[in-house]
JSON list of C-alpha atoms in Angstrom, two decimals:
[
{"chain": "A", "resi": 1, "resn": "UNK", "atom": "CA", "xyz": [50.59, -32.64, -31.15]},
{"chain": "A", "resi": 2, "resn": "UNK", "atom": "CA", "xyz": [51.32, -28.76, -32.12]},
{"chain": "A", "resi": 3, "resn": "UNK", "atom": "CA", "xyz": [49.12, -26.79, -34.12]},
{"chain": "A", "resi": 4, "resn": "UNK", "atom": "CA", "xyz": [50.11, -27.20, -38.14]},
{"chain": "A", "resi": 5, "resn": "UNK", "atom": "CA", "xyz": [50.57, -23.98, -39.62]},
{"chain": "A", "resi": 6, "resn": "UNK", "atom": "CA", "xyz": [47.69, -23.55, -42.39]},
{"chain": "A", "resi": 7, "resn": "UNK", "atom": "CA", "xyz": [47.39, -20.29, -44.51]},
{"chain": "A", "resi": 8, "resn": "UNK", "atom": "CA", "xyz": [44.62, -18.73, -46.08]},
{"chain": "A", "resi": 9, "resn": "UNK", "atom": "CA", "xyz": [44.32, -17.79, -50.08]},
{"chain": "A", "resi": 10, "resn": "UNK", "atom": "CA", "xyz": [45.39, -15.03, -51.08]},
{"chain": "A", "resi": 11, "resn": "UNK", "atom": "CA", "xyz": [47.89, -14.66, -47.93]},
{"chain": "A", "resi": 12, "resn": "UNK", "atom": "CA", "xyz": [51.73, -13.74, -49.14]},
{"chain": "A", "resi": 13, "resn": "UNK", "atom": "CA", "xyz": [54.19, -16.48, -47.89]},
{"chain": "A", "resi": 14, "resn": "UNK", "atom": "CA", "xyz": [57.72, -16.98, -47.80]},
{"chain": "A", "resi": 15, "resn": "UNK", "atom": "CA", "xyz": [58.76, -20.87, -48.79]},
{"chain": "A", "resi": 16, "resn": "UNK", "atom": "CA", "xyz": [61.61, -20.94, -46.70]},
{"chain": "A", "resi": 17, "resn": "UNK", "atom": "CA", "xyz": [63.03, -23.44, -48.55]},
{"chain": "A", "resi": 18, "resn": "UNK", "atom": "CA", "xyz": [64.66, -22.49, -51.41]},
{"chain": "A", "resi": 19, "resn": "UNK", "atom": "CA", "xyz": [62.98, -18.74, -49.32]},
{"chain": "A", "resi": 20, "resn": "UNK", "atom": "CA", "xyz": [61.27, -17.77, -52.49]},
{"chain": "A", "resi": 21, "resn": "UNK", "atom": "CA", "xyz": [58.17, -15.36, -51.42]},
{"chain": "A", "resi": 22, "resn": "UNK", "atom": "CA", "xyz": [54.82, -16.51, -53.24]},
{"chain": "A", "resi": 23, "resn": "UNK", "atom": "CA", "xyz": [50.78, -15.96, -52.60]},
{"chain": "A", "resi": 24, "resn": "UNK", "atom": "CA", "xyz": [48.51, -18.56, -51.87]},
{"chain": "A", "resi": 25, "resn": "UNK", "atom": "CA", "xyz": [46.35, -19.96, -54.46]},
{"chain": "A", "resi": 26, "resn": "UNK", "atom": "CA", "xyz": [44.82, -23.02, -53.04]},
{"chain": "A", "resi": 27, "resn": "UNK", "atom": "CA", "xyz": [44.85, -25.02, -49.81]},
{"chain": "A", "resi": 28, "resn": "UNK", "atom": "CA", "xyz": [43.42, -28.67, -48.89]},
{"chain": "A", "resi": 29, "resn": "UNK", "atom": "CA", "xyz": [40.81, -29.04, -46.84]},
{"chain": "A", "resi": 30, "resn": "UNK", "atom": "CA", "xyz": [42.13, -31.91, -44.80]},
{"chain": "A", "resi": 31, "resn": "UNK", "atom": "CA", "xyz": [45.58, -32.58, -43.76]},
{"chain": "A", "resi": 32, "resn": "UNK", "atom": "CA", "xyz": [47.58, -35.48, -44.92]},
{"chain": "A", "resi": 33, "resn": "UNK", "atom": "CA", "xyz": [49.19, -38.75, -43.44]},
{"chain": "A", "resi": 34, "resn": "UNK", "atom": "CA", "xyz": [51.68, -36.23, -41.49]},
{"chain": "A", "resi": 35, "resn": "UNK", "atom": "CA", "xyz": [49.77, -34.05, -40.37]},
{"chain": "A", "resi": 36, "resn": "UNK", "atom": "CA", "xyz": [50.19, -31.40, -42.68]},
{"chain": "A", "resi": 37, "resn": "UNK", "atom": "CA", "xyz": [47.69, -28.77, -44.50]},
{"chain": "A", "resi": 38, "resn": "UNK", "atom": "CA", "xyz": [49.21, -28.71, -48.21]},
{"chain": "A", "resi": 39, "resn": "UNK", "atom": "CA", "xyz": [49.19, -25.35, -50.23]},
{"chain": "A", "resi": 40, "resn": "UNK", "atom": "CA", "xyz": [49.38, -24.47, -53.43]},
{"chain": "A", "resi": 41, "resn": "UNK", "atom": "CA", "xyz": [51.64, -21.67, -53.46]},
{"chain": "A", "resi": 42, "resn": "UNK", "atom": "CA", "xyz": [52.43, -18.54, -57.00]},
{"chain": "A", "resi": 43, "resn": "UNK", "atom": "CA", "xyz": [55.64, -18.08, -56.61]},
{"chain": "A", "resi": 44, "resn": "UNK", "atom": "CA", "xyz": [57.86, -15.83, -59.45]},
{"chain": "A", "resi": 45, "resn": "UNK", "atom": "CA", "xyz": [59.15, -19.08, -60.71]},
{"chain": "A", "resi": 46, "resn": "UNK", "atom": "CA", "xyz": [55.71, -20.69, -61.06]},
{"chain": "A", "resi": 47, "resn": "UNK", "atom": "CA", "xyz": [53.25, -22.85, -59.02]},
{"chain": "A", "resi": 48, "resn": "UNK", "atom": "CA", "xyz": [54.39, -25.22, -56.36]},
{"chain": "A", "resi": 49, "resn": "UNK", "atom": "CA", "xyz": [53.05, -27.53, -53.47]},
{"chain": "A", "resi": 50, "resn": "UNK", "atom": "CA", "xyz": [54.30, -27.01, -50.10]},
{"chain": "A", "resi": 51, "resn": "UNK", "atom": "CA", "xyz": [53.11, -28.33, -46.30]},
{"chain": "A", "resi": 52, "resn": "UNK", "atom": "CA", "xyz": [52.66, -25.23, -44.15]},
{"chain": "A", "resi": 53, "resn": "UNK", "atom": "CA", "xyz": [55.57, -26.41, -41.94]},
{"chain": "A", "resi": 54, "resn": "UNK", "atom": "CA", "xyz": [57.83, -24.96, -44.80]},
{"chain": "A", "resi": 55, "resn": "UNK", "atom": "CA", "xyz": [55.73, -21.91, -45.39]},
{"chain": "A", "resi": 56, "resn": "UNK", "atom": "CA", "xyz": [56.08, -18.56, -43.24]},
{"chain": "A", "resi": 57, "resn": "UNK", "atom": "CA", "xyz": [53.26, -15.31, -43.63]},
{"chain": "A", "resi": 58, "resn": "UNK", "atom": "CA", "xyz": [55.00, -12.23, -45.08]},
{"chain": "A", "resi": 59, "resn": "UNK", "atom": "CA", "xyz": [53.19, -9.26, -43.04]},
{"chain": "A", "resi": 60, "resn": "UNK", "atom": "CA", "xyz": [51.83, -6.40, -45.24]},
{"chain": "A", "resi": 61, "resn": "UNK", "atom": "CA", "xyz": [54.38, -3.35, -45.07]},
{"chain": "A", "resi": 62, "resn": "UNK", "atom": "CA", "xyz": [52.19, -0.65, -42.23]},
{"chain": "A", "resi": 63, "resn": "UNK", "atom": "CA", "xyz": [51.84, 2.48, -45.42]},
{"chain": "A", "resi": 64, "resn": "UNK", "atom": "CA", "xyz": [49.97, 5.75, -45.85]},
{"chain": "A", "resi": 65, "resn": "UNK", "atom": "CA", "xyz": [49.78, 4.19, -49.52]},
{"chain": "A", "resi": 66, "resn": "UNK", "atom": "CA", "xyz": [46.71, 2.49, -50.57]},
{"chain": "A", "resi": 67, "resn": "UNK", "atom": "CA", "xyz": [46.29, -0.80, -51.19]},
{"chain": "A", "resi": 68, "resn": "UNK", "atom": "CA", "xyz": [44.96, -1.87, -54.70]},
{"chain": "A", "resi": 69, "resn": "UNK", "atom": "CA", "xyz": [43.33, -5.37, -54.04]},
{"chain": "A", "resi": 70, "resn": "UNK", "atom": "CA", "xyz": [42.45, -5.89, -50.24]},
{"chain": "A", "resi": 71, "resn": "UNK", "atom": "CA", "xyz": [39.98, -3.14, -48.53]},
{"chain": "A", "resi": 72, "resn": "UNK", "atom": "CA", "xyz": [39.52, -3.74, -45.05]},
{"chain": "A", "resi": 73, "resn": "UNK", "atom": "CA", "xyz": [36.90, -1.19, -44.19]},
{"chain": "A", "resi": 74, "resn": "UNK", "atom": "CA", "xyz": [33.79, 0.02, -46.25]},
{"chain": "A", "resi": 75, "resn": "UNK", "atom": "CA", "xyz": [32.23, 4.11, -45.94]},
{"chain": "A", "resi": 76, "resn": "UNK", "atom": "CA", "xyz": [28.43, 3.73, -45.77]},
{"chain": "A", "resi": 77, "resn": "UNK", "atom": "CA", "xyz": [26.87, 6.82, -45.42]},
{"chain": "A", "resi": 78, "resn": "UNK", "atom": "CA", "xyz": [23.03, 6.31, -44.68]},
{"chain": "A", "resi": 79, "resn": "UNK", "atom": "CA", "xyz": [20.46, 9.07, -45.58]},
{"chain": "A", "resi": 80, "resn": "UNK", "atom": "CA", "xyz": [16.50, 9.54, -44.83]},
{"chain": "A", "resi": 81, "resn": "UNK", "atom": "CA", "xyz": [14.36, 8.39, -42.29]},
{"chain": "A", "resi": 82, "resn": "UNK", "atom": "CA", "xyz": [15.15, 5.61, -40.03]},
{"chain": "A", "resi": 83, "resn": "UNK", "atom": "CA", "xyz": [17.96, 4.05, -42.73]},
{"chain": "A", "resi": 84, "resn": "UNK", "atom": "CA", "xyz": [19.08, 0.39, -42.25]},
{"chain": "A", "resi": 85, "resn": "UNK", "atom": "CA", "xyz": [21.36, -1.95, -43.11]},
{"chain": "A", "resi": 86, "resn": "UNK", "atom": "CA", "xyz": [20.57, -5.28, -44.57]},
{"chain": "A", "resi": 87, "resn": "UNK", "atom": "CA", "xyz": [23.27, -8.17, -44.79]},
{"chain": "A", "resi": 88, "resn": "UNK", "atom": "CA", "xyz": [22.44, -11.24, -46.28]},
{"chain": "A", "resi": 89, "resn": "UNK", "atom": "CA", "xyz": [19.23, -10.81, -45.79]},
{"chain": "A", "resi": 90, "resn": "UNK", "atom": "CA", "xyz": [15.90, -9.41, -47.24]},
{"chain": "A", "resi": 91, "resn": "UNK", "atom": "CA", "xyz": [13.74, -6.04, -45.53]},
{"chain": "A", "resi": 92, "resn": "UNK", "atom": "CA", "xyz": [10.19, -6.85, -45.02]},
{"chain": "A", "resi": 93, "resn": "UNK", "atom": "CA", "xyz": [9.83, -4.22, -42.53]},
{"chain": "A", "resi": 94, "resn": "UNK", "atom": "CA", "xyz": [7.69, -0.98, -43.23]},
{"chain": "A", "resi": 95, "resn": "UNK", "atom": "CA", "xyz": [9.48, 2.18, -42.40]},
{"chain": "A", "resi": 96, "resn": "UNK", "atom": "CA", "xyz": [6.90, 4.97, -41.11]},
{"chain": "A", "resi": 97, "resn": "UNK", "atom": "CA", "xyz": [8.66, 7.89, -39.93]},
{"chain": "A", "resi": 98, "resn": "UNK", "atom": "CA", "xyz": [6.52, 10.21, -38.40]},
{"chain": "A", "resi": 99, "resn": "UNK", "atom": "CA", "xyz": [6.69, 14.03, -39.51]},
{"chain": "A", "resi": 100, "resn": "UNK", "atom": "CA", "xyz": [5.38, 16.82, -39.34]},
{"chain": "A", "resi": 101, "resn": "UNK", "atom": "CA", "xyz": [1.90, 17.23, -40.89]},
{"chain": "A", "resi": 102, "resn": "UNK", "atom": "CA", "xyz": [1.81, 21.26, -41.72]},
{"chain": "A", "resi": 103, "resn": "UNK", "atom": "CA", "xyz": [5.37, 20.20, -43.63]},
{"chain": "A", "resi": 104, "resn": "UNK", "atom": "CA", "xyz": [3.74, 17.67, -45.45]},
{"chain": "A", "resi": 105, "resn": "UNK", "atom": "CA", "xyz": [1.26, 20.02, -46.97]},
{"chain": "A", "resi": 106, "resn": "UNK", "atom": "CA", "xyz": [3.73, 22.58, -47.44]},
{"chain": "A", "resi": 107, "resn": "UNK", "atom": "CA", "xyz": [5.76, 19.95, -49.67]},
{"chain": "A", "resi": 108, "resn": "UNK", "atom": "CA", "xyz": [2.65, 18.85, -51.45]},
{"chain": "A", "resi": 109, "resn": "UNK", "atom": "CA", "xyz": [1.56, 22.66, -52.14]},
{"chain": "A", "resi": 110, "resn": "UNK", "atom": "CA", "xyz": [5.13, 23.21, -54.08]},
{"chain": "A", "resi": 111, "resn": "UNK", "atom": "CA", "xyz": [4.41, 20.29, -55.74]},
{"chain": "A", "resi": 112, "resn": "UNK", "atom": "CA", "xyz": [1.09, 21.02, -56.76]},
{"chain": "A", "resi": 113, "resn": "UNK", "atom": "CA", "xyz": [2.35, 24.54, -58.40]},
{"chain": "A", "resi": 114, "resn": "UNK", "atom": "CA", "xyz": [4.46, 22.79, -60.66]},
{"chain": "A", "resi": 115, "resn": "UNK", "atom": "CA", "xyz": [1.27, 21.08, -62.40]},
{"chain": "A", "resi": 116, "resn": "UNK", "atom": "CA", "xyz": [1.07, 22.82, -65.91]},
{"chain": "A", "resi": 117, "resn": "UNK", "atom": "CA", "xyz": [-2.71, 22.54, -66.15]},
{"chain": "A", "resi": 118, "resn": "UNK", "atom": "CA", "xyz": [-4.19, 25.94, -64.30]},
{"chain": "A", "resi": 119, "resn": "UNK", "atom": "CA", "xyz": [-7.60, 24.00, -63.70]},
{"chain": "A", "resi": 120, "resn": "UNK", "atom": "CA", "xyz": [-5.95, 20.79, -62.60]},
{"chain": "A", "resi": 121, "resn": "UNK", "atom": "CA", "xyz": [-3.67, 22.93, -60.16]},
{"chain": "A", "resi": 122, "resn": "UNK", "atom": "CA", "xyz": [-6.35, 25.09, -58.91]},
{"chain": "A", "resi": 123, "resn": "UNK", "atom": "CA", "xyz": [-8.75, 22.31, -58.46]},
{"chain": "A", "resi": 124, "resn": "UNK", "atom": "CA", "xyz": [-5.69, 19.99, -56.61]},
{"chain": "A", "resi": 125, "resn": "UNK", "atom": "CA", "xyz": [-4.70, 22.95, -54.54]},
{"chain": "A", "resi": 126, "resn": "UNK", "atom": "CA", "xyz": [-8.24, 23.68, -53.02]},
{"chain": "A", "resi": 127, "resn": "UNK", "atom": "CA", "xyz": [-8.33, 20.00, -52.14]},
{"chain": "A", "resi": 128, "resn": "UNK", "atom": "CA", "xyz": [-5.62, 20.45, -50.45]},
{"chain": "A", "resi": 129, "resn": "UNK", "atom": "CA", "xyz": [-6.27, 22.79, -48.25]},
{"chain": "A", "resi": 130, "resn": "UNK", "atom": "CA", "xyz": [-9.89, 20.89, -47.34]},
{"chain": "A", "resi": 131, "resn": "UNK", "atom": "CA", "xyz": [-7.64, 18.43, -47.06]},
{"chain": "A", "resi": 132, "resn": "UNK", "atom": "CA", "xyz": [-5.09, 20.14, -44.28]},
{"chain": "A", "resi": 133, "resn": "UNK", "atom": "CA", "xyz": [-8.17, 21.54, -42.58]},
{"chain": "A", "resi": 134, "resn": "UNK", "atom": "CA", "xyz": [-10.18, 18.06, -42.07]},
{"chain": "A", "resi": 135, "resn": "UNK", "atom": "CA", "xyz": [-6.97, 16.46, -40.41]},
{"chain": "A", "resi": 136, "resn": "UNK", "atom": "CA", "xyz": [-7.66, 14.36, -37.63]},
{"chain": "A", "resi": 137, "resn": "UNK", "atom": "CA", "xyz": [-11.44, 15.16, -37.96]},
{"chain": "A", "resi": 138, "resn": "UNK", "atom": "CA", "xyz": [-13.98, 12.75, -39.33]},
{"chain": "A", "resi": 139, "resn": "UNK", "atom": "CA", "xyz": [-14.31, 14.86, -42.70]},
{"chain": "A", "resi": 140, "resn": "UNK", "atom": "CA", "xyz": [-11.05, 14.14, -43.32]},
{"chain": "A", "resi": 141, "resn": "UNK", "atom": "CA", "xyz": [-11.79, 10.71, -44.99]},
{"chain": "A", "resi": 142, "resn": "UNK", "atom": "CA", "xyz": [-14.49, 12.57, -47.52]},
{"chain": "A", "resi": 143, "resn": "UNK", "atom": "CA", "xyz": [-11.41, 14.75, -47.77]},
{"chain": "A", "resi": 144, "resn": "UNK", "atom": "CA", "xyz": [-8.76, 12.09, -48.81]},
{"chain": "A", "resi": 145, "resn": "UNK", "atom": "CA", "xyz": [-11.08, 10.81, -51.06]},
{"chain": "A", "resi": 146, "resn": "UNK", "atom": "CA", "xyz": [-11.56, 13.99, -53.39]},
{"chain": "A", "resi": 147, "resn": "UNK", "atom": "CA", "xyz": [-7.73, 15.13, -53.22]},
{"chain": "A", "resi": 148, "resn": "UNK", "atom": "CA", "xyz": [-7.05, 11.56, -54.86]},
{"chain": "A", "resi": 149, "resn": "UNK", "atom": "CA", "xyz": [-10.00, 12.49, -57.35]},
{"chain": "A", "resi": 150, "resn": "UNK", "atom": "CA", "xyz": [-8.55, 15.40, -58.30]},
{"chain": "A", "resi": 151, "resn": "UNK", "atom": "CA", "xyz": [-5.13, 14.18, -58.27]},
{"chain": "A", "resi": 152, "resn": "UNK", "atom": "CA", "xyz": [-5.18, 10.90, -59.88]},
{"chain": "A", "resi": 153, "resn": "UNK", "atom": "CA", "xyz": [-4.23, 12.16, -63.32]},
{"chain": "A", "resi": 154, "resn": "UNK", "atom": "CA", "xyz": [-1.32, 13.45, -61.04]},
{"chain": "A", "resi": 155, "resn": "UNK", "atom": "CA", "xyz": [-0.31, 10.64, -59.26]},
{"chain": "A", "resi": 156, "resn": "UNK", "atom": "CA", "xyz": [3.24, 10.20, -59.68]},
{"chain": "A", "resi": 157, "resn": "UNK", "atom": "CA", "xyz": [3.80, 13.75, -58.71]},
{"chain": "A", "resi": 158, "resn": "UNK", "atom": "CA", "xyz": [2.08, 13.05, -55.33]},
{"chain": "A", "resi": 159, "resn": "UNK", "atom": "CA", "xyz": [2.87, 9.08, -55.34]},
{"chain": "A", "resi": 160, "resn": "UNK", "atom": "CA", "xyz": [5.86, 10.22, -52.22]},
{"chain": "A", "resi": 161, "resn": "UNK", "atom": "CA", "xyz": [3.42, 11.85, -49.72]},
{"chain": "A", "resi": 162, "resn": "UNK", "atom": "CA", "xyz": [0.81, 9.11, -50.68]},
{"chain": "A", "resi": 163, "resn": "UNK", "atom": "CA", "xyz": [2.21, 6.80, -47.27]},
{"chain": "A", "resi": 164, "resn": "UNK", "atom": "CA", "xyz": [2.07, 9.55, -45.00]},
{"chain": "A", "resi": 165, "resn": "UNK", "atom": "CA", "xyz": [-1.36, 10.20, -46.29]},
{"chain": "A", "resi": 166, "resn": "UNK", "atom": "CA", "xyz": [-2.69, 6.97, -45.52]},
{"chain": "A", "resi": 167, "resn": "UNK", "atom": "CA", "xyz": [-0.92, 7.21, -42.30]},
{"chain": "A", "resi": 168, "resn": "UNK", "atom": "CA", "xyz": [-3.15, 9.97, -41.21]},
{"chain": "A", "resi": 169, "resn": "UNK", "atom": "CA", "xyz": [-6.27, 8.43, -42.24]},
{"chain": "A", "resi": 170, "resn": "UNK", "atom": "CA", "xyz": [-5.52, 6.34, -38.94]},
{"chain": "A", "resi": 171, "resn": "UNK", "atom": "CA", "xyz": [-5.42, 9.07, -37.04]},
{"chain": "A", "resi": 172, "resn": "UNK", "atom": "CA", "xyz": [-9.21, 9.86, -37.95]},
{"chain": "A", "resi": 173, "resn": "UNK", "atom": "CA", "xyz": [-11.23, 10.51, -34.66]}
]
C-alpha cells in the first residue's frame, strides 16, 4: 500500500479537481474506509472536504519579502552572566558568576554616593571599606554584619551586590 498524502493546517493546497488553490483548515486524525486522510480545505469559493489523493502542496514563492504570518526563525540575544535558555520548562538553578571582588566594591562605592543622607553615606562608605579590607579574613564576617547595619535602611540600593556578598562570606578563612 503507498503512502496517502496527508497535509498539515495551515499548508496552501491546490484541489486539483476543479484546481482551485485553498489552505488547510482541518484534517482527521484517522483515515477512512479507503485509506484516505480527509481535509477540510478554505478555498475562495468557500469550505470543502477533500481526501489528500486530490490535494497537491503549493510551495511558498523563495522572496526577499517578508512573510506576514509564518516566522521560521526567532533573534534571541542573551545578556549577563552565564544567560540560559529555558523551553518548556522551569529554572531552579542558581546562577553564581564569579567576578571580580575590587569591582564589586567599586560598584557598591558609586552606589553608596548616590545616598542623599551625608551621615547615612559616610557611615555606609566606611563600612565599606572595613568591609573590602576584611575580605577573605576572619573579620570579615563582623564586617558583613555592620555594612548590612548600616545599610539596611538602604537595602534596595545594595539588594544587587547582596549575592555576591554572601558568596564571599564562603570564602572566609
Amino acid at each position: 500500500m503507498s503512502d496517502k498524502n496527508r497535509f498539515a493546517v495551515g499548508a496552501n493546497v491546490l484541489v486539483k479537481n476543479p484546481g482551485v488553490p485553498g489552505i488547510v483548515t482541518q484534517i482527521d486524525d484517522e483515515p477512512t474506509v479507503l485509506w484516505e486522510y480527509w481535509h477540510t480545505i478554505q478555498t475562495q469559493h468557500g469550505e470543502c472536504r477533500e481526501p489528500g489523493c486530490n490535494l497537491e502542496l503549493i510551495p511558498r514563492p523563495i522572496t526577499n519579502a517578508e512573510e506576514g504570518t509564518t516566522k521560521l526563525a526567532q533573534n534571541i540575544h542573551l545578556h549577563g552572566d552565564n544567560p540560559r535558555i529555558n523551553v518548556n520548562s522551569t529554572d531552579n538553578s542558581t546562577n553564581i558568576a564569579s567576578t571580580s571582588y575590587d569591582l564589586l566594591f567599586v560598584q557598591m562605592k558609586e552606589k553608596a554616593c548616590t545616598i542623599t543622607d551625608e551621615d547615612d553615606r559616610k557611615a555606609i562608605v566606611e563600612r565599606l571599606d572595613e568591609l573590602e579590607k576584611a575580605q577573605g579574613s576572619a573579620g570579615f564576617m563582623r564586617a558583613y554584619q555592620n555594612f548590612i547595619a548600616s545599610a539596611a535602611n538602604h537595602v534596595t540600593v545594595f539588594a544587587p551586590f547582596l549575592p555576591a556578598l554572601a558568596q564571599m562570606l564562603t570564602h572566609i578563612k
